[in-house]
Coordinates of C-alpha atoms and ligand atoms in Angstrom, one line a residue:
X1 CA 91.7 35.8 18.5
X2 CA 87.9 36.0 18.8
X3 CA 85.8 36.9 21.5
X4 CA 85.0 33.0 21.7
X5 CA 87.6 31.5 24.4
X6 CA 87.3 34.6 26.8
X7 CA 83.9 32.6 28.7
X8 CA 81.3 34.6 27.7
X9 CA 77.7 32.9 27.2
X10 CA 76.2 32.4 23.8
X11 CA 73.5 35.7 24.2
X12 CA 76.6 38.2 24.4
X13 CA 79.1 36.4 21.7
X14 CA 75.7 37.1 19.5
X15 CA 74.9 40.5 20.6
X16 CA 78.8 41.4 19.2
X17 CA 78.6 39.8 16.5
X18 CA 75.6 42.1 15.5
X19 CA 77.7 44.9 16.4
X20 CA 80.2 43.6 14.3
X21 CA 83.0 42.8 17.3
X22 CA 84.9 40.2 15.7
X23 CA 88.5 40.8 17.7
X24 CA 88.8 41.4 21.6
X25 CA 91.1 44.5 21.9
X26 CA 93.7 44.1 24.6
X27 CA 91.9 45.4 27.2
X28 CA 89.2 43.5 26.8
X29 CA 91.5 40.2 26.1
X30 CA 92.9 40.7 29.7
X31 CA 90.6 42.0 31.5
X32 CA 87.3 39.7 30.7
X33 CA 88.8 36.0 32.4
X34 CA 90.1 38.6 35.3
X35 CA 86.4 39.4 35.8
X36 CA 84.6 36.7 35.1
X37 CA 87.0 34.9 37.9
X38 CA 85.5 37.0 40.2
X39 CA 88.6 39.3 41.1
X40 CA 88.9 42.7 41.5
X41 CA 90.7 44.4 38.7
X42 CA 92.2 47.7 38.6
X43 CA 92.7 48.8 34.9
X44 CA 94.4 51.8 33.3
X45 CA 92.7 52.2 29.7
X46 CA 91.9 54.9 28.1
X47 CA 88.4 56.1 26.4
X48 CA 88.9 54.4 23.1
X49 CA 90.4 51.2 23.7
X50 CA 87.4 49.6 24.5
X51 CA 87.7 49.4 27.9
X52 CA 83.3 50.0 28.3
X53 CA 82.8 46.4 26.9
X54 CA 85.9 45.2 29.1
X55 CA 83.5 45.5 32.2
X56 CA 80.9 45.8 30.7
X57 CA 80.6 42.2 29.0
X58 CA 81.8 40.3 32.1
X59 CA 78.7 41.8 34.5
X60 CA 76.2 41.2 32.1
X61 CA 77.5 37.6 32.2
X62 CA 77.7 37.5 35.5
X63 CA 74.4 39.0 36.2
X64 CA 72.5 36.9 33.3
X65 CA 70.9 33.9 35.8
X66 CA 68.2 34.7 36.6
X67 CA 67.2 35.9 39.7
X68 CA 64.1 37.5 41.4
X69 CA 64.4 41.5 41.2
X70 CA 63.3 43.1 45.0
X71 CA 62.3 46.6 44.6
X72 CA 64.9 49.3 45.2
X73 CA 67.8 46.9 44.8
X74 CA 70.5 45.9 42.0
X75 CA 72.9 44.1 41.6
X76 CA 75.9 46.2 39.7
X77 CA 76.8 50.0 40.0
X78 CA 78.7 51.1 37.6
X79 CA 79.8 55.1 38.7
X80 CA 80.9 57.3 35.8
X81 CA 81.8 61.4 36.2
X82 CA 79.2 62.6 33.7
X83 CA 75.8 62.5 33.0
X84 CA 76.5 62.2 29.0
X85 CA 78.8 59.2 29.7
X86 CA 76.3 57.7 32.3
X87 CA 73.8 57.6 29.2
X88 CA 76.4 56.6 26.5
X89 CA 77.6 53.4 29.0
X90 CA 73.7 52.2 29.8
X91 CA 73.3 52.7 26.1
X92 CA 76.1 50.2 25.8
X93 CA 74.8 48.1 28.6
X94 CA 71.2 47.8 26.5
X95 CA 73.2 46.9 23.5
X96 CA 75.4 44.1 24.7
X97 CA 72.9 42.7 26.9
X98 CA 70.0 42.6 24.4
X99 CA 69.4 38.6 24.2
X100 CA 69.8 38.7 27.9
X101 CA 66.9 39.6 30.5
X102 CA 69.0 41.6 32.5
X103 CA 67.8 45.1 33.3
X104 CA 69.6 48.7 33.4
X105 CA 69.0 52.1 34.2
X106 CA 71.2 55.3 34.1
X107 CA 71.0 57.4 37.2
X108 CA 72.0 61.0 36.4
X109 CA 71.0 64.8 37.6
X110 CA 69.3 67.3 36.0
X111 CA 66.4 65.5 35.4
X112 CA 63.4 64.4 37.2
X113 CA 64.1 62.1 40.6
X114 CA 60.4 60.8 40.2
X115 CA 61.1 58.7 36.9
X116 CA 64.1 57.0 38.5
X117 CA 62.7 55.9 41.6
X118 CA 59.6 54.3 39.6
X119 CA 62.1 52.8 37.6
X120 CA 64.0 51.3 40.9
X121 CA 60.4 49.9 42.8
X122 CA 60.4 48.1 39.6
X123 CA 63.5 46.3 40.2
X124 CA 66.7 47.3 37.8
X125 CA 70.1 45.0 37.6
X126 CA 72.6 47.4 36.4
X127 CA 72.5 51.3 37.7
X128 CA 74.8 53.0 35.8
X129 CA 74.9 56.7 37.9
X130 CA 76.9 59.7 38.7
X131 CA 77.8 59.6 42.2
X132 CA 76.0 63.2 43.0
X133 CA 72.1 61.5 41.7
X134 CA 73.1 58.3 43.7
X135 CA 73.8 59.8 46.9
X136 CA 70.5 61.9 46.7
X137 CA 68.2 59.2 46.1
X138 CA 70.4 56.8 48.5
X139 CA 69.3 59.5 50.9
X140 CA 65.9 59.5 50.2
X141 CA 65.8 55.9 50.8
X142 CA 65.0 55.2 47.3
X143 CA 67.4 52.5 47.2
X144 CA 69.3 50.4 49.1
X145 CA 73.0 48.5 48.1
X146 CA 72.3 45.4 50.7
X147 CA 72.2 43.7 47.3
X148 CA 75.2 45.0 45.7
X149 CA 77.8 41.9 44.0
X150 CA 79.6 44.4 41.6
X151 CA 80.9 47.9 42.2
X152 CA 82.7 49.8 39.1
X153 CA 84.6 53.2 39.1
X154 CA 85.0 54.3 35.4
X155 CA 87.0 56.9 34.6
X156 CA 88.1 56.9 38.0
X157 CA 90.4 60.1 37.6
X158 CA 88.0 62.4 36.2
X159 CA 85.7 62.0 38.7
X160 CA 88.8 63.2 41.4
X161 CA 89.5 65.7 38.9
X162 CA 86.2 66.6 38.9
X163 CA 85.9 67.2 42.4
X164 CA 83.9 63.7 43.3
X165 CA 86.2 62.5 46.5
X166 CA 83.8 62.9 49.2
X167 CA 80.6 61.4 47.3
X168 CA 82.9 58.3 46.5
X169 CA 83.4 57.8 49.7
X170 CA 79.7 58.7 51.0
X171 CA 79.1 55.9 48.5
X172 CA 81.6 53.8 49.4
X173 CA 80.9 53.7 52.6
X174 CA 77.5 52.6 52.4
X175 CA 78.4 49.3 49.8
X176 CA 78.3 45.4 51.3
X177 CA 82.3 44.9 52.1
X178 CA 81.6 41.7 50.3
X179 CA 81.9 42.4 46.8
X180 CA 84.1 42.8 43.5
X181 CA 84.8 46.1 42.6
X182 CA 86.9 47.4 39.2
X183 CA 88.4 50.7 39.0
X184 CA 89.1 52.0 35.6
X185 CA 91.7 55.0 34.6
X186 CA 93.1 56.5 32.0
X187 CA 95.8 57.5 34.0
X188 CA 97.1 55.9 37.2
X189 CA 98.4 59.1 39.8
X190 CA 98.8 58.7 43.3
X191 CA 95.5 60.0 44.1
X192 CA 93.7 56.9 41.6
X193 CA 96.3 55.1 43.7
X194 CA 94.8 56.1 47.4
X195 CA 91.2 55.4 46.0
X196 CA 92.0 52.3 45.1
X197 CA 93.4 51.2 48.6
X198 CA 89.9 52.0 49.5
X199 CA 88.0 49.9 47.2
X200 CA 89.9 47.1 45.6
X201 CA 90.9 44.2 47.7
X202 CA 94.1 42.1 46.3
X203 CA 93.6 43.1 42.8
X204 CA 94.8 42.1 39.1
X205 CA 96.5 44.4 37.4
X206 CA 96.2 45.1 34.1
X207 CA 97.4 48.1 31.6
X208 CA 96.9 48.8 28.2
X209 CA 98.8 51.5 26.3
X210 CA 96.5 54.0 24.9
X211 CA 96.6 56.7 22.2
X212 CA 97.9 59.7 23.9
X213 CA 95.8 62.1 22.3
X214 CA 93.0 60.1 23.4
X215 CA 93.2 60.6 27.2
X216 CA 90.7 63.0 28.1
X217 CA 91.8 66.5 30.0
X218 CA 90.3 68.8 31.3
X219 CA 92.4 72.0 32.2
X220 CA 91.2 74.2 34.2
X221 CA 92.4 77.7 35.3
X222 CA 91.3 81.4 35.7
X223 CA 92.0 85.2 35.1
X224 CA 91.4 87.7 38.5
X225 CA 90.1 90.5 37.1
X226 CA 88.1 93.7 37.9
X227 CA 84.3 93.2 37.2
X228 CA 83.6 96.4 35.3
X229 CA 86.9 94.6 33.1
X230 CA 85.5 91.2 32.3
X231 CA 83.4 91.4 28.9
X232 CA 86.7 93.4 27.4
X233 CA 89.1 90.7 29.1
X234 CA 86.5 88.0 27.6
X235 CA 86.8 89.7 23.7
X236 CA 90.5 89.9 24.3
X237 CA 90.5 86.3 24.8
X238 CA 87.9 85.2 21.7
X239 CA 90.0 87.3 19.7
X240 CA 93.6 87.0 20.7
X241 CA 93.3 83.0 21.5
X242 CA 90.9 82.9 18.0
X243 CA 88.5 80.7 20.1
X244 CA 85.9 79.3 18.0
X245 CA 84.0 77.3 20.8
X246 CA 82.9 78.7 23.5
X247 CA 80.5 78.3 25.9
X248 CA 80.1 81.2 28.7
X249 CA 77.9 81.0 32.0
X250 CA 76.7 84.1 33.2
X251 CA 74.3 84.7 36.4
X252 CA 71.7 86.5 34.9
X253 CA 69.3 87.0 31.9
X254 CA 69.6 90.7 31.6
X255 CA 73.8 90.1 32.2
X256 CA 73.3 87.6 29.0
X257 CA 72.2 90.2 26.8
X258 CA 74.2 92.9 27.8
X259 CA 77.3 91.0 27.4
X260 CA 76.0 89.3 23.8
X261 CA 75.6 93.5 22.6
X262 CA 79.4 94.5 24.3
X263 CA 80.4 91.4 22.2
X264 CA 79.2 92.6 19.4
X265 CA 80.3 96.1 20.0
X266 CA 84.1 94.7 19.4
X267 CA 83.1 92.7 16.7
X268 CA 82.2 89.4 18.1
X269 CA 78.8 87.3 17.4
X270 CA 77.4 86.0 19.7
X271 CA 73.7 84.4 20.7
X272 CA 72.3 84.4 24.3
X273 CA 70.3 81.7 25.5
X274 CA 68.0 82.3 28.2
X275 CA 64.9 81.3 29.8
X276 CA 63.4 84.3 28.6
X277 CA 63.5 82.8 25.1
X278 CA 61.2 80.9 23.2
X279 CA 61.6 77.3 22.8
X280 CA 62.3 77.7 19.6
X281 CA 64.5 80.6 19.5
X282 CA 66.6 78.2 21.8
X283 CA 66.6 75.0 19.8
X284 CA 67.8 77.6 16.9
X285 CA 70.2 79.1 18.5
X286 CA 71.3 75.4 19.9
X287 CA 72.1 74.3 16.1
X288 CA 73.4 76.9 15.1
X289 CA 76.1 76.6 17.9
X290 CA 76.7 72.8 17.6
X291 CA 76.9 73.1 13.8
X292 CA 79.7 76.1 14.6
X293 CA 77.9 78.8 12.9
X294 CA 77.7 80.5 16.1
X295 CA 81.1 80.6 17.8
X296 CA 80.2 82.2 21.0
X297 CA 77.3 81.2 23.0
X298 CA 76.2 83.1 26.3
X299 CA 73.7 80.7 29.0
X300 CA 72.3 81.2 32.2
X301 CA 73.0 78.2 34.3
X302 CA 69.4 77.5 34.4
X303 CA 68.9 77.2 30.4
X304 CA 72.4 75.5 30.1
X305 CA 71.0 72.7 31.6
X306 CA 68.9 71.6 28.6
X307 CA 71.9 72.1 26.5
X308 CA 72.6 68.3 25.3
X309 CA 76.2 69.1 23.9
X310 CA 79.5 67.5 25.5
X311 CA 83.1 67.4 24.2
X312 CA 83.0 71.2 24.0
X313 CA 86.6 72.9 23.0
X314 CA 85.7 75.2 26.3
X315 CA 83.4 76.6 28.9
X316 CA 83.5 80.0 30.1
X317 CA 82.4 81.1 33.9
X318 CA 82.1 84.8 33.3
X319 CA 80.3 84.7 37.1
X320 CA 81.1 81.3 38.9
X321 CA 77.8 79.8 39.9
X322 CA 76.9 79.7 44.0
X323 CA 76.0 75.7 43.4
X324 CA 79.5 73.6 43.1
X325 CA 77.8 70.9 41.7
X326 CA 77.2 73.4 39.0
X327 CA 80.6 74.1 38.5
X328 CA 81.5 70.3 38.3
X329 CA 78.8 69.9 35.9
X330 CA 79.5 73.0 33.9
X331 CA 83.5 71.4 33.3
X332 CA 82.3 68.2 32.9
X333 CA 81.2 69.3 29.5
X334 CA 85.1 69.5 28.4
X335 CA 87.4 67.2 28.0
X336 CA 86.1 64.3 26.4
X337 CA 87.4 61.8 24.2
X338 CA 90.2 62.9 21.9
X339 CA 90.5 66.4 22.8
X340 CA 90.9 68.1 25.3
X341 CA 89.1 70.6 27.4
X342 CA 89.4 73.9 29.0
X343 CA 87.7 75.2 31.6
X344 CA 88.3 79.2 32.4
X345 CA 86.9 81.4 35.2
X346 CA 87.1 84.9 35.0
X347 CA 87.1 85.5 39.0
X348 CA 86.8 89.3 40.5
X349 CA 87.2 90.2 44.1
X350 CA 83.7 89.3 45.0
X351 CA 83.2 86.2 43.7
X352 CA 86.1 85.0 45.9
X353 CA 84.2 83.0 48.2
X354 CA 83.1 81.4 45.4
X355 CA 86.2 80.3 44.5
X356 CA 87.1 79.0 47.7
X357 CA 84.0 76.7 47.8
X358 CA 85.3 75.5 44.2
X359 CA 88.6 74.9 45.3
X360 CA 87.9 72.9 48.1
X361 CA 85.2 70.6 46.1
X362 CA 88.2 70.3 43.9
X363 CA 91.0 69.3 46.5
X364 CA 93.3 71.6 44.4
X365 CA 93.9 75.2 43.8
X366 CA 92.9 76.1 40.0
X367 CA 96.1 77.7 38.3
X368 CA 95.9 81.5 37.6
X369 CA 97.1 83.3 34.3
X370 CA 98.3 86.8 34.1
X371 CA 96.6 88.7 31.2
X372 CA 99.2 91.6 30.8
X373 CA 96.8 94.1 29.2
X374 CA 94.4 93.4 32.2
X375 CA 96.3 94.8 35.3
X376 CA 94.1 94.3 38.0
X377 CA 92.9 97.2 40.7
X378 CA 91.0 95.2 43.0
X379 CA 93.4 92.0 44.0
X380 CA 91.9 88.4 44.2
X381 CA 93.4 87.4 48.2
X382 CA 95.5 84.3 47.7
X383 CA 93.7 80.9 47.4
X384 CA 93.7 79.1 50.1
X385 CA 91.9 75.5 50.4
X386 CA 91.2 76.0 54.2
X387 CA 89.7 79.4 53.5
X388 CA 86.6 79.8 56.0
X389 CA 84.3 82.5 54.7
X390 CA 82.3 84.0 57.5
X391 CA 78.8 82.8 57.0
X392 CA 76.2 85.1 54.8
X393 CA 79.0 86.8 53.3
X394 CA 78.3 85.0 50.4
X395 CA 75.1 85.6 50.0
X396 CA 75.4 89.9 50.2
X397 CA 77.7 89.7 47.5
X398 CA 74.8 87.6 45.0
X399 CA 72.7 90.2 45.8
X400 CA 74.9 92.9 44.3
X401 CA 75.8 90.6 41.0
X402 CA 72.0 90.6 40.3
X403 CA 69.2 87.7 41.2
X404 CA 70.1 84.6 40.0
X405 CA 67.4 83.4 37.0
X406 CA 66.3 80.9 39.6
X407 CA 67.1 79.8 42.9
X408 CA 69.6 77.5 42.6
X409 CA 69.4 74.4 44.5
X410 CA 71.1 73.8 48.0
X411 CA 75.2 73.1 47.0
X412 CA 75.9 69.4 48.3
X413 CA 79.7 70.4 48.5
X414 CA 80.4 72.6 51.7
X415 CA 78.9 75.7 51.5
X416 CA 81.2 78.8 51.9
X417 CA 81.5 79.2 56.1
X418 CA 81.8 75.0 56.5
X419 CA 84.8 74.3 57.9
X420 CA 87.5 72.5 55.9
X421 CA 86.6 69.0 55.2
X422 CA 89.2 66.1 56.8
X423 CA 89.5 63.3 54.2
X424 CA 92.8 61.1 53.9
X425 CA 93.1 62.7 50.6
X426 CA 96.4 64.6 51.8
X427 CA 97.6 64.1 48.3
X428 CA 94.8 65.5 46.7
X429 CA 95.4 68.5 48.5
X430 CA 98.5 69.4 46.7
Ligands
LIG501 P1 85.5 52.7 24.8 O1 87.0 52.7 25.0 O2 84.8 51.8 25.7 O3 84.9 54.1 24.8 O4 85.2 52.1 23.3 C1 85.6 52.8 22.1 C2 84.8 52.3 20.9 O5 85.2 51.0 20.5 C3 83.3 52.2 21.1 O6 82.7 52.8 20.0 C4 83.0 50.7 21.1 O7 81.8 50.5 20.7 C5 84.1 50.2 20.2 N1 84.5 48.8 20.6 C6 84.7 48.3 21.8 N2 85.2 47.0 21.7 C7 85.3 46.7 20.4 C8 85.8 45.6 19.7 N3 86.2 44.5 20.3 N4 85.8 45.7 18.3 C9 85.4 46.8 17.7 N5 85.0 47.9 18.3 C10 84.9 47.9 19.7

């Protein structure tokens, strides 16, 4: 079968033929006429199966009449759980739509907000955006969604895996009732389930059987330990576990280069990156990680963030960070495609409340794992998701880890002494 008798207009069948698309895959075979109907589809594909194009082809046609652009409004949001995938699925959006004058723009953190609003006073069709970016300039009245026809969740259960329940719903909350929406999963659990009461109306169905290996996972879980413990707990755990990728956040510069010389004390290389390096020492150090010639790399949160590298075997928090977002971000860099992911905290008494505000971001308590050789002196309590920290707590015990590199910016998840959050997410909860 070609792409041919699926409806789409002549400008796409030519933009895949450049790309050398000559056969639908299922996915795309069942879920294209679904789309172009105008129903709401809820899909479980994998990454891999081609389920990008699956929506992705559909909108553009949808979208490809032309219209006048107002400022500030689009006409398709397409919401992904990372900022890498946000840029790979625009990418695809630019591709597939090249004969076409339709317009896209990926939405994502970490960068500057000025660029992006420019971009959406110029008018933009497609906003392809992670839901944290969205809801900031949503509230900043940088855009509006009166003009919203096509909603999309992709990878719909990593973003609850990832902690993104309450933006969705910020987000959905604010959308035209009067739209299609598609929600896309690798998996289908009962928590994709609840989302979907929320956001698809009478859908079609559709399900494509995927490579196992190819779902992406992210497993997360931690070690309590006693601080003075952690960079020996951390060697047992390169060595013992022969890690060969790993990427470790740690609070501060001078922490950074203390830990890189206990590393190497035990035998270990490893390379700190700081801001207190030149650029670069950095982009060295970078290349020399991503070709694997450095195993284990140590970052501040701050110069992590200009680390371009996803689909990492691991991250590391040797301190969790005081921003959840960061957190979310930091284990969004696992996981991807055709391997899976592993996020692990090494957590000591007084970055409890941290945990707690991780924890509830997350819906779910993160399993812990017994290191035999690493009794612990000073206990971590017992997670609890309704844990209510009194306020300022918090911040006394940042002060005795060390200043942070830089400030880090407000945490849009509930700070520490917020009390828990009601959602009908019971499920999630579990
Ligand atoms: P996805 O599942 O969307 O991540 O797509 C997986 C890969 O398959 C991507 O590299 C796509 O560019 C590619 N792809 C998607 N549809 C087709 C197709 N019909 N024929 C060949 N390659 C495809």
């Amino acid at each position: 079968m070609t792409f041919r008798p699926l409806g789409l207009s002549a400008p796409i069948l030519q933009a895949l033929e450049e790309k050398g698309y000559s056969t639908p895959t299922e996915i795309q075979r069942k879920a294209i006429p679904a789309i172009l109907e105008g129903r709401d589809v809820i899909a479980t594909a994998q990454t891999g199966t081609g389920k990008t194009a699956a929506f992705v082809l559909p909108i553009l046609d949808m979208l490809s009449g032309k219209r006048e652009r107002r400022p500030k409004r689009f006409r398709a949001l397409i919401l992904v759980p990372t900022r890498e995938l946000a840029m790979q699925v625009e990418d695809n959006v630019r591709q597939y739509g090249k004969h076409l004058a339709v317009t896209s723009m990926a939405m994502v953190g970490g960068v500057d907000l000025e660029p992006q609003k420019q971009q959406l006073i110029e008018g933009v069709d497609i906003v392809v955006a992670t839901p944290g970016r969205l809801l900031d300039l949503a509230r900043q009245r940088a855009l509006h969604f009166d003009e919203l026809e096509v909603l999309v969740l992709d990878e719909a259960d990593r973003m609850l895996d990832m902690g993104f329940i309450d933006d969705l719903e910020k987000i959905i909350a604010r959308l035209p009732t009067r739209r299609q929406s598609l929600l896309f999963s690798a998996t289908m659990s009962r928590q994709v389930r609840s989302l979907a009461d929320i956001v698809v109306e009478f859908p079609f169905e559709v399900s494509v059987a995927g490579n196992k290996k190819t779902a992406p996972k992210i497993s997360q879980w931690l070690i309590a330990v006693d601080k003075h413990n952690k960079s020996a707990l951390l060697s047992h755990l390169v060595t013992e576990r022969n890690w060969t990728q790993a990427l470790i956040f740690i609070r501060t510069q001078h922490g950074a280069a203390k830990l890189v010389s206990q590393l190497e004390k035990r035998g270990i290389k490893a390379e700190a990156i700081h801001g207190g390096k030149s650029q670069a020492s950095r982009s060295k150090i970078l290349a020399d990680f991503k070709s694997g010639e450095i195993n284990i790399l140590i970052a501040t949160g701050v110069a992590a963030r200009g680390i371009d590298i996803d689909e990492l075997e691991r991250v590391v928090n040797y301190d969790l960070p005081d921003d959840v977002d960061e957190y979310i971000h930091r284990i969004g860099r696992t996981g991807r495609a055709g391997s899976s992911g592993e996020a692990v905290s090494l957590v000591s008494k007084d970055d409890f409340k941290r945990l707690c505000a991780v924890e509830r971001r997350l819906g779910k308590i993160i399993e812990r794992v017994t290191i035999d050789e690493f009794p612990v002196v000073k206990d971590l309590p017992a997670s609890n998701l309704n844990f209510s920290a009194k306020r300022g707590a918090a911040k006394k015990t940042v002060k005795k880890a060390g200043r942070p590199e830089k400030p880090t910016s407000p945490a849009t998840g509930s700070p520490s002494g917020s009390p828990p959050r009601k959602t009908p997410w019971g499920s999630i909860k579990k």
